Amino acid sequence: MEFLDKKTIRLDKVENQLDKFVLDFLKILERHTKYVIVSGYVAILFGRNRASEDVDVFVDKFDDFSNFASDVKANGFWFLNTDDINELFSMIKGGLAIRVAKKDTVEPNFEIKLAKKSLDFYSMENRIKVLLANTELFIAPIELSIAFKLFLSSEKDIEDARFLFGLFKDKLDMANLNYFLDKLEVRKLFERHLWKT
Amino acid sequence: MEDLKIDLKGLKEDKKKNFEERLKFIDMWVEYIKTHPNSEWSKQQKVLVDKK
């Protein structure tokens, strides 16, 4: 992988089934809203050796939610929560996640939430573009991803944080990472599991 | 069923040791990614992820 600038990474990888699922759905999603992928898939994209049932994504407001829902259904995906478009819209507006999977499957699925909290908006505004062989996608900043994984703090999350930190440590904005470690009160976890390694 | 005597302290130590070993393995994998072409590590990742 190669850093083209602070906000762009080129990654020419052999795509796995999860990558293909993600890229297929993003083709639809990006027609209707701005998005940013957060959490586990960020680590998996760059090589973390694990599978995942869901891909978390924050979205900006939809231009036309009904159009988006029709587009999803017309392109071989379905909503796991309900078929009722009004209900789906109420759910996402109310801060709940709506889930989308390939038709006749449940996993993997996209967990889509509207950006609502300051960190969601930060991720969106500072998203990183990843250039793949034939397409591109947008992920949360690596510094915030590491700190937030430590905040979640399950063993799997700490492993993801260790992976991202190990892979990107020479490229990270350490002042920015330190800022989030303090804000999320995870400095001790960072020192225990990531720094002194 | 006979009441089992479980060494909870021992189990917790094993759990901690396993976690530390997994973290060390992640470091090894990161090193592999950094020192090998993308095509090589991602082919291996594909095998694992696609198995799911």
XYZ file of C-alpha atoms in Angstrom, chain A residues 46-188:
143
model
C -5.793 -3.555 5.123
C -5.152 -7.212 5.838
C -6.338 -8.108 9.338
C -6.907 -11.824 9.116
C -10.444 -12.252 10.324
C -13.944 -12.391 8.950
C -16.798 -10.119 9.981
C -20.562 -10.443 10.009
C -21.189 -6.731 9.624
C -19.724 -3.650 8.041
C -20.430 -0.426 9.924
C -21.047 2.715 7.977
C -22.174 6.242 8.850
C -24.072 8.199 6.259
C -24.990 11.808 5.761
C -28.622 12.630 5.071
C -30.185 10.802 2.108
C -31.176 12.864 -0.927
C -34.290 10.712 -1.267
C -34.553 7.719 1.074
C -37.339 6.096 -0.917
C -35.172 6.181 -4.044
C -32.293 4.680 -2.123
C -34.471 1.844 -0.804
C -35.763 1.083 -4.304
C -32.222 1.108 -5.683
C -31.109 -1.336 -2.964
C -33.931 -3.745 -3.752
C -33.500 -3.448 -7.521
C -29.846 -4.416 -7.261
C -30.047 -7.721 -5.447
C -29.988 -6.567 -1.823
C -32.642 -6.533 0.891
C -33.287 -4.786 4.205
C -33.119 -7.144 7.159
C -35.170 -4.939 9.495
C -38.391 -4.553 7.538
C -39.753 -4.165 4.011
C -41.676 -1.038 4.921
C -39.790 1.982 3.579
C -41.477 4.450 5.953
C -40.562 2.311 8.915
C -36.964 2.024 7.713
C -36.775 5.790 7.333
C -38.163 6.318 10.859
C -35.641 3.852 12.237
C -32.600 5.448 10.682
C -33.853 8.944 11.488
C -34.361 7.859 15.077
C -30.740 6.774 15.399
C -31.235 3.048 14.832
C -29.191 1.029 12.385
C -30.728 -0.389 9.253
C -29.159 -3.556 7.905
C -28.691 -4.541 4.289
C -27.544 -7.904 2.939
C -27.478 -9.668 -0.420
C -30.862 -11.116 -1.280
C -31.498 -14.516 0.369
C -28.606 -14.036 2.793
C -28.222 -12.508 6.241
C -24.459 -12.290 6.598
C -22.417 -10.357 5.844
C -24.517 -7.246 6.168
C -24.082 -3.499 6.192
C -25.093 -1.720 9.383
C -26.036 1.781 8.289
C -26.485 4.653 10.707
C -27.013 8.366 10.245
C -24.093 10.417 11.540
C -25.343 12.000 14.773
C -22.484 12.348 17.245
C -19.439 14.580 17.022
C -17.132 11.627 16.304
C -19.408 10.448 13.478
C -19.192 13.868 11.834
C -15.450 14.024 12.445
C -15.041 10.666 10.685
C -17.165 11.854 7.796
C -15.366 15.175 7.383
C -11.909 13.643 7.682
C -12.536 10.410 5.833
C -9.668 8.702 4.028
C -9.982 7.735 0.391
C -8.676 4.243 -0.395
C -7.958 3.628 -4.062
C -8.394 -0.008 -5.067
C -7.697 -1.549 -8.494
C -10.953 -0.478 -10.117
C -12.731 1.653 -7.574
C -12.394 3.642 -4.361
C -13.966 3.722 -0.925
C -13.903 5.956 2.123
C -12.890 4.961 5.628
C -12.588 6.694 8.990
C -9.239 8.287 9.906
C -6.808 5.638 11.183
C -5.931 7.582 14.355
C -9.560 7.760 15.448
C -10.141 4.133 14.405
C -7.329 2.977 16.700
C -8.513 5.037 19.671
C -12.135 4.019 19.189
C -11.235 0.333 18.962
C -9.497 0.711 22.323
C -12.598 2.432 23.666
C -14.715 -0.573 22.601
C -12.012 -2.735 24.220
C -13.120 -6.327 23.610
C -10.182 -8.622 22.847
C -11.129 -8.499 19.155
C -11.163 -4.686 19.231
C -7.788 -4.461 20.952
C -6.395 -6.880 18.366
C -7.769 -4.683 15.568
C -6.185 -1.613 17.208
C -2.864 -3.420 17.558
C -3.015 -4.405 13.887
C -3.792 -0.875 12.661
C -1.202 0.734 14.910
C 1.476 -1.759 13.887
C 0.748 -1.320 10.214
C 0.459 2.468 10.152
C 2.608 3.679 13.042
C 5.159 5.405 10.803
C 2.398 7.261 8.967
C 0.161 8.328 11.849
C -0.365 11.850 13.074
C 0.707 11.133 16.654
C -0.653 14.432 17.995
C -4.031 13.516 16.559
C -3.855 9.981 17.959
C -2.863 11.352 21.384
C -5.787 13.752 21.260
C -8.265 10.900 20.753
C -6.546 8.629 23.292
C -7.110 11.326 25.913
C -10.604 12.272 24.774
C -11.744 8.641 24.854
C -9.774 7.944 28.044
C -7.932 4.958 26.587
C -4.313 6.002 27.093
C -3.660 3.242 29.637
